[in-house]
Amino acid sequence: LDKLPILDGAEECLKLGITSSLQPANVRLSRAVANQDEVSGNPRYPLIYDPQTAGGLLAAVDKDKAEACIQALREAGYSTTCRIGETFSNLPAVATAPEQLVYVQDAEHQFAS
């Protein structure tokens, strides 16, 4: 989260309670963040639900290809490209299909691997 590129003024808007009109709908997906209790105190945490942070600014890449993808994007001029999360399949006790869980990292909560 600390490396997440954000627009100038985004954190200031959050402090003032200013968010996108689509933010509440996106926050409903917070159940997919497996380590929410650990990272939700980060001031940038609400920005991962901002619709301007989704779409073309976030991409899911196979774990074994992530570093090469990041390097290629940086070499193409996207200097702020970074890894901000990791997904895992999880089959709940009662479910018909796996859910996707996302672990988000910041300076205090790093990936184990």
mmCIF file of C-alpha atoms in Angstrom:
data_model
loop_
_atom_site.group_PDB
_atom_site.id
_atom_site.type_symbol
_atom_site.label_atom_id
_atom_site.label_comp_id
_atom_site.label_asym_id
_atom_site.label_seq_id
_atom_site.Cartn_x
_atom_site.Cartn_y
_atom_site.Cartn_z
ATOM 1 C CA LEU A 1 0.000 0.000 0.000
ATOM 2 C CA ASP A 2 2.835 2.378 0.773
ATOM 3 C CA LYS A 3 4.113 1.987 -2.796
ATOM 4 C CA LEU A 4 0.683 2.394 -4.417
ATOM 5 C CA PRO A 5 0.916 5.300 -6.852
ATOM 6 C CA ILE A 6 -1.801 7.813 -6.074
ATOM 7 C CA LEU A 7 -2.917 11.103 -7.543
ATOM 8 C CA ASP A 8 -1.858 14.336 -5.869
ATOM 9 C CA GLY A 9 -4.452 15.257 -3.274
ATOM 10 C CA ALA A 10 -5.920 11.752 -2.893
ATOM 11 C CA GLU A 11 -4.865 11.318 0.723
ATOM 12 C CA GLU A 12 -6.038 14.821 1.573
ATOM 13 C CA CYS A 13 -9.463 14.055 0.071
ATOM 14 C CA LEU A 14 -9.729 10.925 2.217
ATOM 15 C CA LYS A 15 -8.922 12.934 5.336
ATOM 16 C CA LEU A 16 -11.769 15.291 4.435
ATOM 17 C CA GLY A 17 -14.155 12.386 3.842
ATOM 18 C CA ILE A 18 -14.276 12.972 0.091
ATOM 19 C CA THR A 19 -14.519 9.743 -1.905
ATOM 20 C CA SER A 20 -15.905 8.655 -5.241
ATOM 21 C CA SER A 21 -19.621 8.003 -5.561
ATOM 22 C CA LEU A 22 -18.712 4.406 -6.493
ATOM 23 C CA GLN A 23 -16.535 3.866 -3.414
ATOM 24 C CA PRO A 24 -19.274 2.319 -1.204
ATOM 25 C CA ALA A 25 -20.062 -0.327 -3.814
ATOM 26 C CA ASN A 26 -16.392 -1.246 -4.098
ATOM 27 C CA VAL A 27 -15.871 -1.378 -0.317
ATOM 28 C CA ARG A 28 -18.366 -4.260 -0.221
ATOM 29 C CA LEU A 29 -15.557 -6.344 -1.724
ATOM 30 C CA SER A 30 -13.376 -5.811 1.344
ATOM 31 C CA ARG A 31 -14.419 -9.276 2.510
ATOM 32 C CA ALA A 32 -11.885 -10.603 -0.005
ATOM 33 C CA VAL A 33 -8.974 -8.966 1.850
ATOM 34 C CA ALA A 34 -7.790 -11.765 4.108
ATOM 35 C CA ASN A 35 -5.537 -9.584 6.271
ATOM 36 C CA GLN A 36 -7.888 -6.604 6.507
ATOM 37 C CA ASP A 37 -7.385 -6.225 10.272
ATOM 38 C CA GLU A 38 -3.643 -5.809 9.722
ATOM 39 C CA VAL A 39 -3.694 -3.284 6.871
ATOM 40 C CA SER A 40 -6.959 -1.360 7.282
ATOM 41 C CA GLY A 41 -5.249 1.178 9.542
ATOM 42 C CA ASN A 42 -2.962 2.261 6.717
ATOM 43 C CA PRO A 43 -4.098 5.733 5.565
ATOM 44 C CA ARG A 44 -3.967 4.532 1.945
ATOM 45 C CA TYR A 45 -6.133 1.453 2.546
ATOM 46 C CA PRO A 46 -9.402 3.115 1.373
ATOM 47 C CA LEU A 47 -7.724 3.974 -1.935
ATOM 48 C CA ILE A 48 -7.651 0.324 -3.026
ATOM 49 C CA TYR A 49 -11.440 0.585 -3.294
ATOM 50 C CA ASP A 50 -11.409 3.824 -5.245
ATOM 51 C CA PRO A 51 -12.679 3.103 -8.774
ATOM 52 C CA GLN A 52 -9.830 5.191 -10.175
ATOM 53 C CA THR A 53 -7.348 2.738 -8.628
ATOM 54 C CA ALA A 54 -9.019 -0.272 -10.225
ATOM 55 C CA GLY A 55 -9.285 -1.121 -13.888
ATOM 56 C CA GLY A 56 -6.212 -0.305 -15.898
ATOM 57 C CA LEU A 57 -4.104 0.576 -12.884
ATOM 58 C CA LEU A 58 -4.316 -2.889 -11.326
ATOM 59 C CA ALA A 59 -3.483 -6.163 -13.001
ATOM 60 C CA ALA A 60 -3.477 -9.790 -11.915
ATOM 61 C CA VAL A 61 -0.366 -11.653 -13.049
ATOM 62 C CA ASP A 62 0.756 -15.219 -12.352
ATOM 63 C CA LYS A 63 3.089 -15.217 -9.352
ATOM 64 C CA ASP A 64 5.939 -16.777 -11.332
ATOM 65 C CA LYS A 65 5.686 -14.009 -13.945
ATOM 66 C CA ALA A 66 5.128 -11.039 -11.647
ATOM 67 C CA GLU A 67 8.714 -9.823 -11.322
ATOM 68 C CA ALA A 68 9.337 -10.044 -15.081
ATOM 69 C CA CYS A 69 6.098 -8.143 -15.727
ATOM 70 C CA ILE A 70 7.026 -5.438 -13.232
ATOM 71 C CA GLN A 71 10.486 -5.095 -14.776
ATOM 72 C CA ALA A 72 9.087 -4.898 -18.314
ATOM 73 C CA LEU A 73 6.590 -2.207 -17.314
ATOM 74 C CA ARG A 74 9.300 -0.190 -15.563
ATOM 75 C CA GLU A 75 11.524 -0.470 -18.631
ATOM 76 C CA ALA A 76 8.582 0.742 -20.737
ATOM 77 C CA GLY A 77 8.459 3.923 -18.661
ATOM 78 C CA TYR A 78 5.979 2.981 -15.923
ATOM 79 C CA SER A 79 8.397 3.680 -13.087
ATOM 80 C CA THR A 80 5.829 3.373 -10.300
ATOM 81 C CA THR A 81 4.877 -0.203 -11.198
ATOM 82 C CA CYS A 82 4.838 -2.302 -8.026
ATOM 83 C CA ARG A 83 3.364 -5.393 -6.419
ATOM 84 C CA ILE A 84 0.666 -4.514 -3.895
ATOM 85 C CA GLY A 85 -1.087 -7.799 -3.202
ATOM 86 C CA GLU A 86 -1.345 -11.516 -3.680
ATOM 87 C CA THR A 87 -4.393 -13.704 -4.329
ATOM 88 C CA PHE A 88 -5.107 -17.202 -3.097
ATOM 89 C CA SER A 89 -7.907 -19.643 -3.839
ATOM 90 C CA ASN A 90 -9.895 -20.538 -0.787
ATOM 91 C CA LEU A 91 -12.661 -23.064 -0.506
ATOM 92 C CA PRO A 92 -14.912 -22.115 2.417
ATOM 93 C CA ALA A 93 -16.489 -24.864 4.525
ATOM 94 C CA VAL A 94 -19.824 -24.450 2.750
ATOM 95 C CA ALA A 95 -19.511 -23.215 -0.806
ATOM 96 C CA THR A 96 -20.128 -24.225 -4.358
ATOM 97 C CA ALA A 97 -17.119 -22.386 -5.803
ATOM 98 C CA PRO A 98 -13.764 -21.128 -4.503
ATOM 99 C CA GLU A 99 -13.516 -17.525 -3.357
ATOM 100 C CA GLN A 100 -10.561 -15.322 -4.146
ATOM 101 C CA LEU A 101 -8.694 -13.972 -1.138
ATOM 102 C CA VAL A 102 -6.245 -11.106 -1.420
ATOM 103 C CA TYR A 103 -3.403 -10.365 0.976
ATOM 104 C CA VAL A 104 -2.319 -6.724 0.912
ATOM 105 C CA GLN A 105 1.086 -5.575 2.089
ATOM 106 C CA ASP A 106 2.443 -2.324 3.446
ATOM 107 C CA ALA A 107 5.677 -1.378 5.238
ATOM 108 C CA GLU A 108 4.567 -3.094 8.449
ATOM 109 C CA HIS A 109 2.943 -6.167 6.830
ATOM 110 C CA GLN A 110 5.232 -7.762 4.238
ATOM 111 C CA PHE A 111 4.691 -10.934 2.210
ATOM 112 C CA ALA A 112 6.212 -14.042 3.770
ATOM 113 C CA SER A 113 7.715 -15.224 0.479
#
